Short mmCIF file of C-alpha atoms in Angstrom, two decimals:
data_model
loop_
_atom_site.label_atom_id
_atom_site.label_comp_id
_atom_site.label_asym_id
_atom_site.label_seq_id
_atom_site.Cartn_x
_atom_site.Cartn_y
_atom_site.Cartn_z
CA MET A 294 60.77 101.36 49.50
CA LYS A 295 63.04 98.74 47.96
CA LYS A 296 60.24 97.56 45.64
CA THR A 297 59.58 101.15 44.52
CA MET A 298 63.30 101.63 43.87
CA LYS A 299 63.39 98.51 41.71
CA LYS A 300 60.29 99.62 39.75
CA SER A 301 61.88 103.00 39.11
CA LEU A 302 65.13 101.41 37.98
CA ALA A 303 63.23 99.04 35.70
CA LEU A 304 61.32 101.94 34.14
CA LEU A 305 64.51 103.93 33.56
CA LEU A 306 66.16 100.85 32.11
CA SER A 307 63.31 100.33 29.62
CA VAL A 308 63.55 103.96 28.50
CA LEU A 309 67.29 103.65 27.93
CA MET A 310 66.76 100.42 25.99
CA ALA A 311 64.26 102.17 23.74
CA LEU A 312 66.71 105.02 23.13
CA SER A 313 69.50 102.66 22.22
CA CYS A 314 67.36 100.89 19.63
CA VAL A 315 67.46 103.89 17.30
CA LEU A 316 71.26 103.80 17.14
CA PHE A 317 73.67 101.54 15.31
CA ALA A 318 73.62 98.13 16.97
CA SER A 319 75.96 95.21 16.51
CA ALA A 320 74.71 91.66 16.45
CA GLU A 321 76.27 88.26 16.47
CA GLY A 322 75.80 86.12 13.41
CA GLU A 323 77.23 83.07 11.75
CA THR A 324 80.91 83.31 10.93
CA PRO A 325 81.20 83.44 7.13
CA THR A 326 83.49 81.15 5.18
CA LEU A 327 86.11 82.97 3.16
CA GLN A 328 86.56 81.77 -0.40
CA PHE A 329 87.71 82.94 -3.79
CA ASN A 330 85.12 84.69 -5.95
CA ASP A 331 85.43 83.60 -9.58
CA GLY A 332 89.11 82.93 -8.95
CA LYS A 333 89.83 86.27 -7.28
CA LEU A 334 90.18 87.48 -3.69
CA LYS A 335 90.67 91.13 -2.76
CA ILE A 336 91.74 92.30 0.69
CA VAL A 337 91.68 95.92 1.89
CA VAL A 338 94.06 96.72 4.75
CA PHE A 339 93.40 99.53 7.22
CA ALA A 340 96.58 100.04 9.24
CA ASP A 341 96.91 102.23 12.34
CA CYS A 342 93.50 103.85 12.58
CA GLN A 343 94.78 104.79 16.05
CA ASP A 344 91.68 106.78 16.82
CA ASP A 345 89.82 107.71 19.98
CA VAL A 346 86.11 108.21 20.49
CA PHE A 347 86.12 111.26 18.18
CA ALA A 348 87.10 109.45 15.01
CA ASP A 349 88.38 111.84 12.37
CA GLY A 350 85.71 112.19 9.71
CA ARG A 351 88.32 112.28 6.95
CA MET A 352 89.52 108.81 7.90
CA ILE A 353 85.98 107.44 7.99
CA ALA A 354 85.20 109.06 4.63
CA MET A 355 88.33 107.52 3.13
CA MET A 356 87.34 104.11 4.51
CA ASN A 357 83.89 104.41 2.95
CA GLN A 358 85.32 105.39 -0.41
CA ALA A 359 87.93 102.62 -0.25
CA LEU A 360 85.25 99.98 0.27
CA ASP A 361 83.04 101.39 -2.49
CA ASP A 362 85.93 101.66 -4.95
CA GLU A 363 87.68 98.38 -4.18
CA GLN A 364 84.71 96.12 -3.38
CA PRO A 365 86.89 93.83 -1.23
CA ASP A 366 86.11 90.31 -0.08
CA LEU A 367 87.85 90.94 3.26
CA VAL A 368 89.04 93.86 5.38
CA VAL A 369 91.95 93.48 7.79
CA PHE A 370 92.76 95.94 10.56
CA THR A 371 96.45 95.48 11.36
CA GLY A 372 96.60 96.90 14.86
CA ASP A 373 96.72 100.17 16.80
CA ASN A 374 93.07 100.31 15.89
CA VAL A 375 91.73 102.44 18.74
CA VAL A 376 93.26 104.13 21.79
CA GLN A 377 90.74 105.22 24.42
CA GLY A 378 90.86 105.03 28.20
CA MET A 379 87.16 104.62 29.10
CA LYS A 380 85.33 101.40 28.32
CA PRO A 381 82.16 102.85 26.71
CA LEU A 382 84.25 105.29 24.70
CA ASN A 383 86.65 102.53 23.67
CA GLU A 384 83.69 100.59 22.32
CA ALA A 385 82.34 103.70 20.60
CA ALA A 386 85.71 104.14 18.88
CA ILE A 387 85.56 100.53 17.65
CA ASP A 388 81.97 101.10 16.47
CA GLN A 389 83.14 103.90 14.23
CA ILE A 390 85.97 102.12 12.44
CA LEU A 391 83.81 99.02 11.95
CA GLU A 392 80.66 100.78 10.73
CA PRO A 393 81.87 101.25 7.11
CA VAL A 394 82.75 97.54 6.96
CA VAL A 395 79.82 96.01 8.85
CA SER A 396 77.20 98.17 7.11
CA ARG A 397 78.36 96.74 3.77
CA GLY A 398 78.36 93.14 5.02
CA ILE A 399 82.09 92.65 4.39
CA PRO A 400 83.94 90.03 6.50
CA PHE A 401 86.78 91.43 8.57
CA ALA A 402 89.67 90.38 10.79
CA VAL A 403 91.75 92.27 13.33
CA THR A 404 95.23 92.06 14.80
CA PHE A 405 96.37 94.02 17.83
CA GLY A 406 99.17 96.58 17.97
CA ASN A 407 101.34 97.97 20.72
CA HIS A 408 98.72 100.56 21.72
CA ASP A 409 95.45 98.59 21.62
CA GLY A 410 95.89 96.97 25.01
CA GLU A 411 97.19 99.96 26.93
CA TYR A 412 93.89 100.63 28.73
CA PHE A 413 91.79 97.47 28.43
CA SER A 414 92.51 93.80 28.02
CA LYS A 415 92.83 92.61 24.45
CA GLU A 416 90.60 89.68 25.42
CA SER A 417 87.70 92.05 26.13
CA MET A 418 88.31 93.97 22.92
CA LEU A 419 88.45 90.78 20.84
CA ALA A 420 85.12 89.74 22.38
CA TYR A 421 83.66 93.10 21.36
CA TYR A 422 84.95 92.77 17.79
CA GLN A 423 83.46 89.28 17.67
CA SER A 424 80.04 90.64 18.61
CA PHE A 425 79.80 92.17 15.14
CA PRO A 426 78.61 90.11 12.16
CA GLY A 427 81.37 89.15 9.75
CA CYS A 428 84.21 88.99 12.29
CA LEU A 429 86.60 86.18 11.34
CA SER A 430 89.04 86.72 14.19
CA TYR A 431 89.25 84.32 17.11
CA ASP A 432 91.75 83.16 19.71
CA ALA A 433 93.04 79.81 18.50
CA ASP A 434 94.71 79.05 21.82
CA PRO A 435 94.15 81.40 24.79
CA ALA A 436 97.25 79.90 26.46
CA LEU A 437 99.51 81.46 23.81
CA THR A 438 101.32 84.75 24.24
CA GLY A 439 99.14 87.52 22.86
CA VAL A 440 95.47 87.56 21.89
CA GLY A 441 93.78 86.71 18.61
CA ASN A 442 96.44 84.43 17.15
CA CYS A 443 94.52 82.51 14.51
CA ASN A 444 94.50 81.25 10.95
CA ILE A 445 91.74 81.88 8.45
CA PRO A 446 91.57 79.30 5.64
CA VAL A 447 90.50 80.47 2.20
CA TYR A 448 88.54 78.01 0.09
CA SER A 449 88.52 77.57 -3.66
CA SER A 450 85.89 79.31 -5.77
CA ASP A 451 83.74 76.19 -5.74
CA GLY A 452 84.21 75.82 -1.98
CA SER A 453 85.55 72.29 -2.26
CA GLU A 454 89.01 72.71 -0.72
CA ILE A 455 91.36 74.99 1.17
CA VAL A 456 93.74 76.63 -1.29
CA TYR A 457 95.15 79.53 0.75
CA ASN A 458 95.61 80.58 4.35
CA LEU A 459 95.71 83.89 6.22
CA TRP A 460 97.53 84.15 9.55
CA ALA A 461 96.58 86.83 12.08
CA ILE A 462 99.31 87.02 14.72
CA ASP A 463 99.60 89.25 17.76
CA SER A 464 103.04 90.88 17.64
CA ASN A 465 102.43 91.98 21.24
CA MET A 466 103.29 95.33 22.81
CA TYR A 467 106.52 96.18 24.62
CA ASP A 468 109.55 94.11 25.61
CA GLU A 469 109.84 94.63 29.36
CA VAL A 470 113.12 92.70 29.53
CA ASN A 471 115.13 94.15 26.64
CA GLY A 472 113.29 97.40 26.07
CA GLY A 473 111.70 98.56 22.83
CA TYR A 474 108.87 96.82 21.03
CA ASP A 475 107.91 93.22 21.69
CA TYR A 476 108.05 90.34 19.23
CA VAL A 477 106.22 87.14 18.28
CA HIS A 478 107.20 84.69 21.01
CA GLN A 479 108.36 81.10 20.71
CA ASP A 480 105.04 79.57 21.80
CA GLN A 481 103.30 81.53 19.05
CA GLN A 482 105.86 80.30 16.52
CA ASP A 483 105.39 76.71 17.73
CA TRP A 484 101.63 77.09 17.28
CA TYR A 485 102.18 78.40 13.74
CA VAL A 486 104.38 75.41 12.86
CA LYS A 487 101.91 72.92 14.33
CA THR A 488 98.95 74.51 12.55
CA SER A 489 100.85 74.81 9.27
CA GLU A 490 101.80 71.14 9.41
CA ALA A 491 98.20 70.17 10.16
CA LEU A 492 97.00 72.16 7.14
CA GLU A 493 99.58 70.45 4.96
CA ALA A 494 98.46 67.04 6.18
CA GLN A 495 94.81 67.91 5.56
CA VAL A 496 95.26 69.33 2.07
CA GLY A 497 98.13 67.13 0.90
CA HIS A 498 100.60 69.95 0.25
CA LYS A 499 101.87 73.14 1.85
CA VAL A 500 99.25 75.87 1.76
CA PRO A 501 100.57 79.28 0.58
CA SER A 502 99.76 82.06 3.00
CA LEU A 503 100.02 85.69 4.05
CA VAL A 504 100.74 86.80 7.61
CA PHE A 505 99.04 89.87 9.07
CA GLN A 506 100.55 91.48 12.17
CA HIS A 507 101.29 94.93 13.51
CA ILE A 508 104.99 95.24 14.33
CA VAL A 509 107.53 94.67 11.56
CA VAL A 510 110.12 91.89 11.87
CA PRO A 511 113.85 92.70 12.26
CA GLU A 512 114.71 91.33 8.81
CA VAL A 513 112.86 94.26 7.25
CA TYR A 514 116.20 96.12 7.47
CA GLU A 515 117.45 93.86 4.70
CA CYS A 516 115.35 96.12 2.46
CA LEU A 517 117.34 99.23 3.42
CA ARG A 518 120.60 100.39 1.92
CA GLU A 519 123.63 100.07 4.19
CA ALA A 520 125.09 103.51 4.84
CA GLU A 521 128.56 104.61 3.95
CA GLU A 522 130.97 106.08 6.51
CA GLY A 523 130.20 109.67 7.38
CA GLU A 524 126.75 109.61 5.83
CA GLU A 525 124.01 111.62 7.59
CA ASN A 526 120.48 110.52 8.50
CA THR A 527 121.39 106.95 9.39
CA ARG A 528 120.39 104.41 12.02
CA GLU A 529 122.30 101.67 13.79
CA TYR A 530 120.41 98.40 14.04
CA GLN A 531 121.77 95.02 15.10
CA GLY A 532 125.39 95.87 14.32
CA LYS A 533 124.89 97.61 10.98
CA THR A 534 124.34 101.20 9.88
CA TYR A 535 121.50 101.94 7.47
CA ALA A 536 120.50 104.94 5.40
CA LEU A 537 116.90 106.12 5.16
CA GLU A 538 116.63 104.62 1.69
CA LEU A 539 115.31 101.39 0.21
CA ASN A 540 117.76 99.13 -1.58
CA ASP A 541 117.24 97.27 -4.84
CA SER A 542 115.22 94.52 -3.14
CA ALA A 543 112.36 96.90 -2.33
CA GLU A 544 110.14 99.44 -4.01
CA GLY A 545 107.90 102.11 -2.54
CA TYR A 546 108.05 104.95 -0.03
CA LEU A 547 110.26 105.07 3.07
CA GLY A 548 109.37 108.01 5.28
CA GLU A 549 110.89 106.77 8.54
CA PHE A 550 113.25 104.09 9.77
CA PRO A 551 111.32 100.86 10.46
CA CYS A 552 110.65 100.16 14.14
CA PRO A 553 111.01 96.40 14.73
CA PRO A 554 111.70 94.78 18.11
CA THR A 555 115.02 95.33 19.86
CA VAL A 556 115.75 91.59 19.76
CA ASN A 557 115.19 89.04 17.04
CA GLY A 558 112.81 86.38 18.32
CA GLY A 559 113.34 84.09 15.33
CA GLN A 560 109.92 84.51 13.72
CA PHE A 561 111.26 85.05 10.21
CA ASP A 562 113.49 81.96 10.39
CA THR A 563 110.51 79.92 11.59
CA PHE A 564 108.54 81.03 8.54
CA LEU A 565 111.48 80.12 6.31
CA SER A 566 111.65 76.65 7.84
CA ARG A 567 108.07 75.90 6.81
CA GLY A 568 108.20 77.51 3.38
CA ASP A 569 104.51 78.42 3.13
CA VAL A 570 104.57 82.16 3.87
CA VAL A 571 104.50 84.33 0.76
CA GLY A 572 104.54 87.66 2.58
CA ILE A 573 104.21 89.44 5.93
CA VAL A 574 101.74 92.34 5.97
CA THR A 575 102.40 94.99 8.63
CA GLY A 576 101.51 98.50 9.74
CA HIS A 577 103.13 100.22 12.75
CA ASP A 578 105.38 102.57 10.73
CA HIS A 579 102.79 105.13 9.66
CA VAL A 580 104.71 106.87 6.89
CA ASN A 581 106.17 103.82 5.18
CA SER A 582 104.57 102.06 2.22
CA PHE A 583 106.73 99.59 0.32
CA ILE A 584 107.22 95.98 -0.72
CA GLY A 585 110.57 94.29 -0.29
CA SER A 586 111.81 90.73 -0.49
CA TYR A 587 114.35 88.73 1.49
CA GLN A 588 115.08 85.02 1.09
CA GLY A 589 111.81 84.48 -0.76
CA ILE A 590 109.48 86.15 1.76
CA ASP A 591 108.04 89.59 1.04
CA PHE A 592 107.63 92.45 3.49
CA ILE A 593 104.38 94.21 2.61
CA GLN A 594 104.39 97.48 4.54
CA MET A 595 101.07 99.32 4.51
CA PRO A 596 100.67 103.07 5.19
CA GLY A 597 98.79 104.40 8.20
CA ILE A 598 95.27 105.66 7.61
CA THR A 599 95.19 107.66 10.85
CA PHE A 600 94.51 111.39 11.00
CA SER A 601 94.84 111.46 14.79
CA SER A 602 98.40 110.24 15.21
CA TYR A 603 101.49 111.25 13.26
CA GLY A 604 101.37 110.86 9.49
CA ASP A 605 101.89 112.57 6.17
CA ASP A 606 99.24 113.25 3.53
CA VAL A 607 101.78 112.25 0.88
CA ILE A 608 101.54 108.62 2.02
CA ARG A 609 98.49 108.44 4.33
CA GLY A 610 96.02 105.91 2.95
CA TYR A 611 95.04 102.25 2.75
CA GLY A 612 96.43 99.08 1.20
CA VAL A 613 95.02 96.51 -1.20
CA ILE A 614 96.12 92.92 -1.83
CA GLU A 615 94.76 90.91 -4.75
CA LEU A 616 95.08 87.14 -5.02
CA ASP A 617 94.49 85.05 -8.14
CA GLU A 618 93.51 81.43 -7.65
CA SER A 619 95.36 80.42 -10.83
CA ASP A 620 98.75 81.37 -9.29
CA LEU A 621 98.87 81.56 -5.51
CA SER A 622 102.65 81.79 -5.37
CA THR A 623 102.37 85.54 -5.89
CA TYR A 624 99.96 88.47 -5.44
CA ASN A 625 99.33 92.04 -6.50
CA ALA A 626 99.53 94.78 -3.87
CA TYR A 627 99.22 98.54 -3.95
CA SER A 628 98.27 101.45 -1.73
CA VAL A 629 95.97 104.40 -2.35
CA GLN A 630 96.96 107.72 -0.82
CA TYR A 631 94.83 110.47 0.65
CA PRO A 632 95.67 113.04 -2.10
CA ASP A 633 94.43 110.55 -4.72
CA THR A 634 90.97 110.27 -3.17
CA ASP A 635 88.02 112.60 -3.65
CA PHE A 636 85.35 112.22 -1.00
CA GLY A 637 84.24 115.79 -0.33
CA THR A 638 85.62 118.69 1.66
CA ASP A 639 87.72 118.16 4.76
CA ALA A 640 85.52 120.46 6.83
CA ALA A 641 82.31 118.63 5.93
CA ASN A 642 83.86 115.26 6.70
CA VAL A 643 85.29 116.42 10.01
CA LEU A 644 81.91 117.86 11.06
CA SER A 645 80.06 114.70 9.99
CA GLY A 646 82.55 112.58 11.89
CA PHE A 647 82.07 114.66 15.04
CA PHE A 648 78.29 114.18 15.07
CA LYS A 649 78.64 110.45 14.40
CA SER A 650 81.14 110.22 17.24
CA MET A 651 78.65 111.87 19.56
CA MET A 652 75.97 109.38 18.51
CA TYR A 653 78.16 106.34 19.15
CA MET A 654 79.46 107.78 22.39
CA PHE A 655 75.91 108.34 23.62
CA GLU A 656 74.92 104.80 22.68
CA ARG A 657 77.79 103.20 24.59
CA ILE A 658 77.24 105.41 27.64
CA VAL A 659 73.58 104.36 27.57
CA ASP A 660 74.70 100.73 27.45
CA SER A 661 76.93 101.27 30.48
CA ILE A 662 74.11 102.89 32.43
CA LYS A 663 71.79 100.03 31.47
CA ASP A 664 74.33 97.51 32.78
CA LEU A 665 74.66 99.43 36.03
CA LEU A 666 70.91 99.74 36.49
CA SER A 667 70.43 96.05 35.74
CA ALA A 668 72.94 95.20 38.42
CA LEU A 669 71.25 97.54 40.90
CA ALA A 670 67.79 96.20 40.08
CA ALA A 671 68.99 92.65 40.62
CA ALA A 672 70.56 93.52 43.96
#
């Protein structure tokens, strides 16, 4: 009886494996080396996809058009990538936001936001991202606070030397002690300093860099105008009152008050002490898209691309950062908004997205059943 049971399980398992072969499959491959291409490097930023297993087809269509139009060398997802409470559906949601990138063979990196780890460990999600070809993210030191803290060196066009560096830092989730959002902790800052110093020693000079993380740093409020007494639509933050308006140090769109941590963990001052960070690229605040500067470090706020969480079509979109090897002390950045794109009708994209969601969901459920049957057959 037991032998017959195992034969039946094995047969069912083989059928499920055959079914799964016709669907999109991820595969591990060699980690690519990131380098300038004829002196240029273009990065597309997808912030706050914040989708579940039924990814909105409009978002996926906009991603596809962004990659076709921009032809980037790298894509960075800056956190709150997917929110889904069942493991196979969580993986199916990741499948859908990665498919436009992986199908084009574009390297990518991810940071985690305050929502990513609400249902599953970020360690398991990082491992799943890493199972796709082109993933540059890794956990530089698993002992650190957060998951996926790493640096990605960028080599010169001829590949002979490191000329730039990209930091992916986990800004964590919620501050259980002080309330509000969490921050980049001291051990993460110490790791940054140590790694930055090692890069300087290796190259012979400080390596200019960009930081990618989800939650904005407290100093972002230095880009807002201080409010006058009696003014409406203001916010109190760290002893000052601010208006919902950018000051002269920033340019762009401010649709909501920034939402940094309740406490200042000192991350910005740590960056200042090293002097190699050109800008901090963040998401988190879906309806903000601006660039501001404070003490020589830029705040590069990217708009949310989500159609599932809160947003505004006026600003909903993606970000682009362009680097020029001839002058790495600066960059060019811009965002492209949903109204400025033309990728077909909303209804057609939503319907297409639904059927693709069903396909990915089926594939991951099949995988889960296969795992269960394998365990039963081995018992």
